[in-house]
Short mmCIF file of C-alpha atoms and ligand atoms in Angstrom, two decimals:
data_model
loop_
_atom_site.label_atom_id
_atom_site.label_comp_id
_atom_site.label_asym_id
_atom_site.label_seq_id
_atom_site.Cartn_x
_atom_site.Cartn_y
_atom_site.Cartn_z
CA MET L 1 -31.81 9.99 -10.78
CA SER L 2 -29.79 13.18 -9.65
CA LYS L 3 -26.01 12.54 -9.43
CA ILE L 4 -24.19 12.96 -6.26
CA GLN L 5 -22.03 16.47 -6.23
CA MET L 6 -18.59 16.67 -5.27
CA LYS L 7 -17.08 19.86 -3.75
CA THR L 8 -13.20 19.08 -3.92
CA PRO L 9 -11.57 17.09 -6.71
CA LEU L 10 -9.83 13.68 -6.32
CA VAL L 11 -5.95 13.52 -7.71
CA GLU L 12 -6.59 10.80 -10.46
CA MET L 13 -3.46 9.27 -11.53
CA ASP L 14 -4.00 6.98 -14.70
CA GLY L 15 -1.51 4.36 -15.43
CA ASP L 16 -0.77 1.37 -17.70
CA GLU L 17 -1.51 -1.84 -19.49
CA MET L 18 -4.41 -3.81 -18.35
CA THR L 19 -5.22 -1.90 -15.05
CA ARG L 20 -5.46 1.38 -17.37
CA ILE L 21 -8.37 -0.41 -19.39
CA LEU L 22 -9.98 -1.35 -15.97
CA TRP L 23 -9.70 1.98 -14.92
CA GLN L 24 -11.91 3.58 -17.58
CA GLN L 25 -14.36 0.91 -17.43
CA ILE L 26 -14.71 1.56 -13.48
CA LYS L 27 -15.57 5.18 -13.96
CA GLU L 28 -17.80 4.37 -16.88
CA GLU L 29 -19.71 1.82 -15.45
CA LEU L 30 -19.45 2.17 -11.64
CA LEU L 31 -18.61 6.00 -10.95
CA GLU L 32 -19.80 8.32 -13.71
CA PRO L 33 -23.67 7.31 -13.64
CA TYR L 34 -23.96 8.26 -10.26
CA ILE L 35 -21.54 10.95 -9.25
CA ASP L 36 -20.64 14.20 -10.83
CA LEU L 37 -17.17 12.99 -10.60
CA LYS L 38 -14.63 15.65 -10.21
CA THR L 39 -11.34 14.79 -10.76
CA GLU L 40 -7.85 16.68 -11.40
CA TYR L 41 -5.94 14.21 -13.97
CA TYR L 42 -2.82 13.37 -14.19
CA ASP L 43 -1.87 10.70 -16.86
CA LEU L 44 1.07 8.25 -15.18
CA GLY L 45 0.98 6.44 -18.13
CA LEU L 46 4.41 5.31 -19.23
CA ARG L 47 4.45 6.99 -22.52
CA HIS L 48 3.23 10.44 -20.98
CA ARG L 49 5.92 10.04 -18.03
CA GLU L 50 8.18 9.84 -21.05
CA GLU L 51 6.90 12.86 -22.75
CA THR L 52 6.83 15.03 -19.49
CA GLY L 53 10.49 13.68 -18.10
CA ASP L 54 8.52 12.21 -15.45
CA GLN L 55 7.24 15.72 -14.40
CA VAL L 56 3.97 14.52 -14.30
CA THR L 57 4.66 12.27 -11.43
CA VAL L 58 6.04 14.82 -9.03
CA ASP L 59 2.84 17.27 -10.13
CA ALA L 60 0.49 14.21 -9.16
CA ALA L 61 2.52 13.99 -5.77
CA GLU L 62 2.26 17.65 -5.28
CA ALA L 63 -1.33 18.13 -6.23
CA THR L 64 -1.88 15.24 -3.61
CA LYS L 65 -0.75 17.48 -1.03
CA LYS L 66 -2.87 20.41 -2.11
CA TYR L 67 -6.07 18.48 -2.27
CA GLY L 68 -5.39 15.95 0.23
CA VAL L 69 -6.80 12.83 -1.02
CA ALA L 70 -5.83 11.06 -4.65
CA VAL L 71 -6.45 7.78 -6.24
CA LYS L 72 -3.68 5.83 -8.41
CA CYS L 73 -3.81 3.16 -10.86
CA ALA L 74 -0.76 0.94 -11.08
CA THR L 75 1.75 1.78 -13.15
CA ILE L 76 4.83 0.21 -15.07
CA THR L 77 8.52 0.39 -13.34
CA PRO L 78 10.82 0.76 -16.22
CA ASN L 79 13.23 -2.15 -16.66
CA ALA L 80 15.69 -2.63 -19.15
CA GLN L 81 13.13 -4.39 -21.35
CA ARG L 82 10.70 -1.55 -20.81
CA VAL L 83 12.96 0.84 -21.89
CA GLU L 84 13.31 -0.82 -25.21
CA GLU L 85 9.49 -1.58 -25.41
CA TYR L 86 8.68 1.86 -24.91
CA ASN L 87 12.00 3.29 -26.41
CA LEU L 88 12.38 5.25 -23.14
CA SER L 89 15.39 8.15 -22.93
CA GLN L 90 16.05 6.80 -19.70
CA MET L 91 14.83 4.26 -16.93
CA TRP L 92 12.46 6.34 -14.99
CA LYS L 93 12.15 5.61 -11.19
CA SER L 94 9.17 3.81 -9.96
CA PRO L 95 6.39 6.25 -9.49
CA ASN L 96 5.14 4.92 -6.38
CA GLY L 97 8.79 5.44 -4.83
CA THR L 98 8.63 9.08 -6.03
CA ILE L 99 5.12 9.63 -4.63
CA ARG L 100 6.20 7.97 -1.49
CA ALA L 101 9.57 10.14 -1.08
CA ILE L 102 7.59 13.40 -1.70
CA LEU L 103 4.48 12.54 0.53
CA ASP L 104 6.79 10.70 3.37
CA GLY L 105 4.31 8.30 3.87
CA THR L 106 3.41 4.56 5.09
CA VAL L 107 1.86 2.18 2.98
CA PHE L 108 -0.95 0.41 4.76
CA ARG L 109 -2.14 -2.85 3.02
CA ALA L 110 -5.44 -4.95 3.62
CA PRO L 111 -6.94 -7.55 2.31
CA ILE L 112 -10.86 -7.50 0.78
CA MET L 113 -12.27 -10.42 2.51
CA VAL L 114 -15.41 -12.09 1.12
CA GLU L 115 -17.53 -15.34 2.31
CA GLY L 116 -16.58 -18.14 0.37
CA ILE L 117 -12.95 -17.34 -0.16
CA ASN L 118 -11.33 -18.50 2.90
CA PRO L 119 -8.02 -17.44 4.53
CA VAL L 120 -5.69 -20.49 4.79
CA VAL L 121 -5.48 -19.15 8.61
CA LYS L 122 -8.81 -20.26 9.54
CA ASN L 123 -9.58 -18.18 12.68
CA TRP L 124 -8.51 -14.86 10.68
CA ALA L 125 -12.22 -13.68 10.81
CA LYS L 126 -11.30 -10.03 9.95
CA PRO L 127 -8.84 -8.46 7.75
CA ILE L 128 -4.84 -7.43 9.62
CA THR L 129 -3.71 -4.53 7.92
CA ILE L 130 0.25 -4.38 7.52
CA ALA L 131 1.62 -1.08 8.06
CA ARG L 132 5.31 -1.34 6.50
CA HIS L 133 8.14 1.45 7.20
CA ALA L 134 9.45 1.94 3.88
CA PHE L 135 12.59 3.71 4.16
CA GLY L 136 15.99 2.66 5.02
CA ASP L 137 17.73 0.08 7.14
CA VAL L 138 18.76 -3.03 4.81
CA TYR L 139 17.34 -1.28 1.79
CA LYS L 140 19.67 1.58 1.96
CA ALA L 141 22.78 -0.35 3.64
CA THR L 142 26.25 -0.19 2.55
CA GLU L 143 27.91 -3.79 2.70
CA MET L 144 31.50 -5.27 2.02
CA ARG L 145 32.12 -8.58 1.11
CA LEU L 146 35.49 -9.03 2.98
CA THR L 147 38.04 -11.27 1.17
CA GLY L 148 40.76 -11.91 3.94
CA PRO L 149 41.51 -11.09 7.51
CA GLY L 150 41.14 -7.50 9.15
CA LYS L 151 39.28 -5.49 11.48
CA ALA L 152 35.98 -4.02 10.46
CA GLU L 153 35.03 -0.56 12.68
CA LEU L 154 31.84 1.44 13.03
CA VAL L 155 32.99 5.07 12.84
CA PHE L 156 30.78 8.23 13.18
CA THR L 157 32.39 11.52 12.59
CA ALA L 158 29.97 14.22 14.24
CA ALA L 159 29.73 17.58 12.09
CA ASP L 160 32.32 18.98 14.94
CA GLY L 161 34.78 16.65 14.04
CA THR L 162 34.54 14.32 17.16
CA GLU L 163 34.67 10.62 16.51
CA GLN L 164 32.89 7.83 17.62
CA ARG L 165 34.70 4.26 17.06
CA GLN L 166 33.71 0.95 17.66
CA THR L 167 34.94 -2.59 16.53
CA ILE L 168 32.34 -4.71 14.50
CA GLN L 169 34.53 -7.59 14.25
CA ASP L 170 38.21 -8.72 14.19
CA PHE L 171 38.09 -10.94 11.19
CA LYS L 172 40.38 -13.91 11.16
CA GLY L 173 39.14 -15.09 7.75
CA ARG L 174 36.67 -14.23 5.02
CA GLY L 175 33.55 -13.06 5.81
CA VAL L 176 30.75 -10.17 5.28
CA VAL L 177 30.04 -6.64 6.83
CA GLN L 178 27.11 -4.41 6.52
CA GLY L 179 26.12 -0.71 7.87
CA GLN L 180 22.81 -0.02 8.15
CA PHE L 181 20.87 3.64 9.20
CA ASN L 182 17.70 5.39 9.78
CA LEU L 183 16.38 8.72 10.80
CA ASP L 184 14.58 9.81 13.67
CA GLN L 185 12.44 11.86 11.11
CA SER L 186 11.31 9.07 9.28
CA ILE L 187 10.75 6.89 12.31
CA THR L 188 8.69 9.84 13.64
CA SER L 189 6.74 10.23 10.30
CA PHE L 190 6.14 6.38 10.20
CA ALA L 191 4.99 6.40 14.16
CA HIS L 192 2.52 9.08 13.27
CA SER L 193 1.25 8.02 9.92
CA CYS L 194 0.12 4.41 11.96
CA PHE L 195 -1.30 6.30 15.16
CA GLN L 196 -3.19 8.54 12.53
CA TYR L 197 -4.73 5.55 10.53
CA ALA L 198 -5.58 3.35 13.20
CA LEU L 199 -7.68 6.32 14.42
CA ASP L 200 -9.05 6.44 10.90
CA VAL L 201 -10.34 3.03 10.97
CA LYS L 202 -10.56 2.34 14.48
CA GLN L 203 -8.71 -0.33 14.80
CA ASP L 204 -5.84 -1.70 17.22
CA LEU L 205 -2.29 -1.06 16.52
CA TRP L 206 0.41 -3.40 16.81
CA PHE L 207 3.96 -2.55 16.70
CA SER L 208 6.84 -5.11 16.56
CA THR L 209 10.84 -4.89 16.58
CA LYS L 210 13.59 -6.93 17.91
CA ASP L 211 14.78 -4.52 20.62
CA THR L 212 15.99 -7.08 22.97
CA ILE L 213 19.01 -7.96 20.37
CA SER L 214 19.11 -4.59 18.71
CA LYS L 215 19.73 -2.56 21.92
CA GLN L 216 20.35 0.73 20.01
CA TYR L 217 18.65 0.53 16.77
CA ASP L 218 15.54 -1.03 17.04
CA HIS L 219 15.18 0.34 20.57
CA THR L 220 15.03 3.50 19.19
CA PHE L 221 11.93 2.65 17.23
CA LYS L 222 10.25 1.25 20.03
CA ASP L 223 11.15 4.41 22.59
CA ILE L 224 9.73 7.07 19.27
CA PHE L 225 6.72 4.95 19.17
CA HIS L 226 6.19 5.18 22.75
CA ASP L 227 6.86 8.67 23.48
CA ILE L 228 4.92 9.99 20.54
CA PHE L 229 1.75 7.75 21.63
CA GLU L 230 2.41 9.16 25.59
CA ALA L 231 2.46 12.86 24.32
CA GLU L 232 -0.25 12.75 21.39
CA TYR L 233 -2.19 9.68 20.99
CA LYS L 234 -3.03 8.06 24.40
CA GLU L 235 -6.16 10.03 25.04
CA LYS L 236 -7.51 9.93 21.38
CA PHE L 237 -6.82 5.94 21.24
CA GLU L 238 -8.91 5.82 24.80
CA GLN L 239 -11.69 7.55 23.22
CA ALA L 240 -11.81 5.87 20.18
CA GLY L 241 -11.59 2.52 22.27
CA ILE L 242 -8.65 1.40 20.74
CA THR L 243 -5.33 0.22 21.96
CA TYR L 244 -1.65 0.48 20.98
CA PHE L 245 0.48 -2.47 21.92
CA TYR L 246 4.17 -3.01 21.30
CA THR L 247 5.65 -6.27 21.29
CA LEU L 248 8.78 -8.57 20.16
CA ILE L 249 8.72 -9.48 16.22
CA ASP L 250 8.57 -13.19 17.13
CA ASP L 251 6.02 -12.72 19.59
CA ALA L 252 3.84 -10.75 17.37
CA VAL L 253 4.36 -13.49 14.40
CA ALA L 254 2.84 -15.93 16.88
CA ARG L 255 0.33 -13.75 18.33
CA VAL L 256 -0.79 -12.79 14.42
CA ILE L 257 -1.34 -16.47 13.57
CA ARG L 258 -3.57 -17.18 16.53
CA SER L 259 -5.38 -14.02 16.33
CA LYS L 260 -8.87 -13.35 14.66
CA GLY L 261 -7.48 -10.41 12.80
CA GLY L 262 -8.96 -6.93 12.54
CA PHE L 263 -5.94 -4.91 13.42
CA ILE L 264 -3.16 -3.19 11.83
CA TRP L 265 0.37 -4.69 12.43
CA ALA L 266 3.00 -2.00 11.94
CA CYS L 267 6.59 -3.47 10.50
CA LYS L 268 10.13 -2.29 10.10
CA ASN L 269 11.24 -2.07 6.55
CA TYR L 270 12.31 -5.56 6.09
CA ASP L 271 9.83 -7.21 8.30
CA GLY L 272 6.81 -5.52 6.72
CA ASP L 273 8.41 -6.61 3.07
CA VAL L 274 8.50 -10.22 4.37
CA MET L 275 5.27 -10.16 6.25
CA SER L 276 3.01 -8.27 3.81
CA ASP L 277 3.82 -11.33 1.44
CA MET L 278 3.03 -14.04 3.93
CA VAL L 279 -0.15 -12.46 5.14
CA SER L 280 -1.67 -11.36 1.57
CA THR L 281 -0.73 -14.82 0.52
CA ALA L 282 -2.66 -16.32 3.43
CA PHE L 283 -5.52 -14.39 2.78
CA GLY L 284 -5.85 -15.45 -0.83
CA SER L 285 -5.25 -12.91 -3.56
CA LEU L 286 -3.21 -10.21 -4.79
CA ALA L 287 -6.06 -9.03 -6.86
CA MET L 288 -7.84 -8.65 -3.40
CA MET L 289 -5.58 -6.47 -1.85
CA THR L 290 -5.89 -2.69 -1.25
CA SER L 291 -3.26 -0.25 -0.42
CA VAL L 292 -3.17 3.35 0.87
CA LEU L 293 -0.27 5.57 1.55
CA VAL L 294 -0.70 7.65 4.47
CA SER L 295 1.28 10.79 5.07
CA PRO L 296 2.20 12.01 8.39
CA GLU L 297 0.16 15.34 7.52
CA GLY L 298 -2.84 13.12 6.73
CA TYR L 299 -2.80 13.30 2.84
CA TYR L 300 -4.00 10.16 1.35
CA GLU L 301 -3.15 8.25 -1.72
CA TYR L 302 -5.30 4.73 -2.54
CA GLU L 303 -4.22 2.18 -5.19
CA ALA L 304 -4.32 -1.45 -5.90
CA ALA L 305 -1.51 -3.48 -4.37
CA HIS L 306 -1.10 -5.46 -7.49
CA GLY L 307 0.68 -4.54 -10.87
CA THR L 308 -0.59 -3.65 -14.40
CA VAL L 309 -1.14 -7.40 -15.21
CA THR L 310 1.10 -7.15 -18.26
CA GLN L 311 0.32 -10.81 -19.38
CA HIS L 312 -3.31 -10.40 -19.45
CA TYR L 313 -2.87 -7.03 -21.21
CA TYR L 314 -0.88 -8.62 -24.00
CA ARG L 315 -3.40 -11.20 -24.30
CA HIS L 316 -6.15 -8.39 -24.60
CA LEU L 317 -3.91 -6.97 -27.47
CA ARG L 318 -3.97 -10.14 -29.24
CA GLY L 319 -8.08 -10.32 -29.27
CA GLU L 320 -8.45 -12.73 -26.40
CA GLN L 321 -10.84 -12.51 -23.75
CA VAL L 322 -9.38 -12.00 -20.25
CA SER L 323 -10.92 -12.10 -16.98
CA THR L 324 -8.80 -9.69 -14.82
CA ASN L 325 -10.30 -9.00 -11.66
CA PRO L 326 -10.95 -5.45 -10.79
CA MET L 327 -11.74 -5.54 -7.02
CA ALA L 328 -8.77 -3.78 -5.83
CA THR L 329 -8.77 -1.02 -8.43
CA ILE L 330 -12.66 -0.44 -7.51
CA PHE L 331 -11.52 -0.43 -3.58
CA ALA L 332 -9.00 2.61 -4.38
CA TRP L 333 -11.71 4.72 -5.72
CA THR L 334 -14.21 3.59 -3.09
CA GLY L 335 -11.50 4.41 -0.61
CA ALA L 336 -10.71 7.94 -2.04
CA LEU L 337 -14.19 8.85 -2.53
CA ALA L 338 -15.28 7.76 1.10
CA LYS L 339 -12.46 9.92 2.44
CA ARG L 340 -13.40 13.04 0.49
CA GLY L 341 -16.90 12.44 1.32
CA GLU L 342 -15.38 12.57 4.76
CA LEU L 343 -13.37 15.71 4.66
CA ASP L 344 -15.86 17.49 2.60
CA ASN L 345 -18.77 16.40 4.95
CA LEU L 346 -20.74 14.66 2.21
CA PRO L 347 -22.31 11.54 3.91
CA GLU L 348 -23.96 10.51 0.84
CA LEU L 349 -20.52 10.14 -1.03
CA THR L 350 -19.32 8.37 1.47
CA ASP L 351 -22.30 6.14 1.54
CA PHE L 352 -21.98 5.62 -1.90
CA ALA L 353 -18.62 4.53 -1.65
CA HIS L 354 -19.76 2.09 0.86
CA ARG L 355 -22.65 0.83 -1.04
CA LEU L 356 -20.41 0.20 -4.15
CA GLU L 357 -17.93 -1.73 -1.97
CA LYS L 358 -21.03 -3.66 -0.74
CA ALA L 359 -22.39 -4.52 -4.27
CA ALA L 360 -18.93 -5.37 -5.34
CA ILE L 361 -18.38 -8.12 -2.44
CA ASP L 362 -22.34 -9.29 -2.91
CA THR L 363 -21.40 -10.00 -6.65
CA ILE L 364 -18.71 -12.56 -5.35
CA GLU L 365 -20.86 -14.07 -2.80
CA SER L 366 -23.63 -14.59 -5.39
CA GLY L 367 -20.88 -16.74 -7.38
CA VAL L 368 -19.76 -14.24 -10.07
CA MET L 369 -16.24 -13.56 -10.15
CA THR L 370 -13.05 -12.88 -12.32
CA GLY L 371 -10.89 -16.07 -12.82
CA ASP L 372 -8.00 -15.57 -10.29
CA LEU L 373 -10.80 -16.20 -7.63
CA VAL L 374 -12.59 -19.31 -9.34
CA GLY L 375 -9.79 -21.83 -8.00
CA LEU L 376 -9.95 -20.40 -4.30
CA TRP L 377 -13.87 -20.40 -4.32
CA GLU L 378 -15.40 -22.29 -1.28
CA GLY L 379 -18.71 -20.78 -1.37
CA LYS L 380 -22.21 -22.56 -1.84
CA ALA L 381 -23.30 -20.80 -5.19
CA PRO L 382 -21.58 -22.16 -8.14
CA ALA L 383 -18.90 -20.10 -9.52
CA GLN L 384 -19.28 -18.45 -12.67
CA LYS L 385 -16.28 -17.02 -14.32
CA VAL L 386 -17.03 -13.53 -15.97
CA THR L 387 -14.48 -11.12 -17.71
CA GLY L 388 -13.74 -7.68 -15.76
CA LEU L 389 -16.29 -5.62 -17.73
CA GLU L 390 -18.90 -8.16 -17.27
CA PHE L 391 -18.18 -8.32 -13.31
CA MET L 392 -18.61 -4.36 -13.23
CA ARG L 393 -22.07 -4.60 -14.88
CA ALA L 394 -23.15 -7.55 -12.63
CA ILE L 395 -21.72 -5.00 -9.79
CA ALA L 396 -23.81 -2.11 -11.49
CA ALA L 397 -27.09 -4.53 -11.31
CA LYS L 398 -26.69 -4.97 -7.67
CA LEU L 399 -25.82 -1.49 -6.97
P1 LIG B 401 1.19 -8.10 -11.42
O1 LIG B 401 0.77 -7.03 -12.59
O2 LIG B 401 0.71 -7.85 -10.22
O3 LIG B 401 0.83 -9.37 -11.86
C1 LIG B 401 1.20 -10.92 -11.70
C2 LIG B 401 0.49 -11.68 -11.80
O4 LIG B 401 -0.67 -11.68 -10.87
C3 LIG B 401 -0.37 -11.64 -13.16
O5 LIG B 401 0.38 -12.37 -14.29
C4 LIG B 401 -1.70 -12.37 -12.70
O6 LIG B 401 -1.46 -14.09 -12.71
C5 LIG B 401 -1.81 -11.98 -11.22
N1 LIG B 401 -2.66 -10.77 -11.03
C6 LIG B 401 -2.41 -9.88 -10.24
N2 LIG B 401 -3.30 -8.99 -10.63
C7 LIG B 401 -4.39 -9.50 -10.96
C8 LIG B 401 -5.75 -9.09 -11.25
N3 LIG B 401 -5.97 -7.77 -10.86
N4 LIG B 401 -6.81 -10.18 -11.78
C9 LIG B 401 -6.27 -11.40 -12.23
N5 LIG B 401 -4.96 -11.48 -11.73
C10 LIG B 401 -3.93 -10.81 -11.23
O7 LIG B 401 2.68 -8.01 -11.46
P2 LIG B 401 3.80 -8.07 -12.39
O8 LIG B 401 3.37 -8.81 -13.63
O9 LIG B 401 5.19 -8.58 -11.83
O10 LIG B 401 4.04 -7.02 -12.79
C11 LIG B 401 3.61 -6.30 -13.83
C12 LIG B 401 4.02 -4.64 -14.22
O11 LIG B 401 3.56 -3.96 -13.01
C13 LIG B 401 5.40 -4.25 -14.20
O12 LIG B 401 5.75 -3.31 -14.96
C14 LIG B 401 5.48 -3.75 -12.55
O13 LIG B 401 6.55 -2.55 -12.75
C15 LIG B 401 4.32 -3.17 -12.21
N6 LIG B 401 3.78 -3.00 -10.92
C16 LIG B 401 3.17 -1.77 -10.53
C17 LIG B 401 2.87 -1.69 -9.12
C18 LIG B 401 2.19 -0.59 -9.00
O14 LIG B 401 1.88 0.39 -9.60
N7 LIG B 401 1.98 -0.04 -7.62
C19 LIG B 401 2.99 -2.91 -8.40
C20 LIG B 401 3.81 -4.31 -8.59
C21 LIG B 401 4.07 -4.33 -10.15
P3 LIG B 401 -1.71 -14.78 -14.03
O15 LIG B 401 -1.08 -14.46 -15.20
O16 LIG B 401 -1.40 -16.03 -13.57
O17 LIG B 401 -3.51 -14.82 -14.33
MG1 LIG B 402 8.44 -8.27 -1.02
#
């Protein structure tokens, strides 16, 4: 059998611990036998980030701008314990944060659904994708603990020296105060990423804020989305047969629960943080959740939503058999390959990616799965627990 040829390389970002092991196995078992795999390789493993002073992360993000499509393995975000464990010269920043800052993107998280693993919300027949605006608001807020009476004010000094001033509260006693901000530029990027992605996957887009209460702040989000939609996307949405729908966050929550799924829900930063945990838990397992960063220019970076599965890695190092689920990492690869195929007009590459996804889903539906899914399994076939590698070989057999 001749291998599928690629035109443009994928930007490949290797990572850490258990997912680094799965990464290699996915390439060997599921990709290289079928594709003449072209990648530009960046080792984002913590050791190599240390060796390069984290330059490798920046280079990988820049390469994503050059080629357009990247696939990333989970990576360690160092904390004090990791600084010791890896003898780091400093506590390097989260690679995902660095990449997101360079690509200025929005993260879309979607569950992989299989028959036999049922969402807690029984009417959710299709996946719900959460798009979280990952900039500003409470995550970049300035706050103060107030220990006694006094006046808190909001003051804006314009570049020309003129001042706007409003009283927040005349405090009679102890209290708290917080200042939040966001940027039109960032909200605009967020809106473009959402509209772009909705067109890509041909799903309706919902957006929710609390504009009835937050008449300036949240209303600005609503207005920016509305204006961009009217000016640039309305016709494209009509042609694609999809809709854009704005509603209040509390109304959205009620509608989401009653829905059948199959749409994208764009959320402000805090709402997205909270709702993505709710939605992913209700769909079943973090190991079945994919994630893609989409920049407003249309660059794509695919990854799994979970981390490096440290506890499994330590057990693996002790020589124990571990059963780590490679689904989300496989789907990061298939997402990237399908997108590359689409951009390079290589239908055989896109088609291969979809076949691999189907083989992976069929494998689980036949009862062969990793340990994390066994407890969730309600399918007809008896669940057969296998290691990550055995699972991949079962997928290859189906493929
Ligand atoms: P984690 O790696 O997602 O793992 C948390 C737990 O979830 C695991 O111990 C495991 O539970 C279960 N789990 C997650 N993925 C699984 C899979 N593929 N198969 C089976 N079980 C899975 O999160 P963490 O332990 O909080 O973080 C570990 C490291 O990952 C940290 O250094 C963190 O910085 C990093 N991290 C990276 C990213 C990223 O690169 N995007 C995201 C999050 C965290 P059981 O142990 O109960 O089996
Ligand atoms: Mg969270």
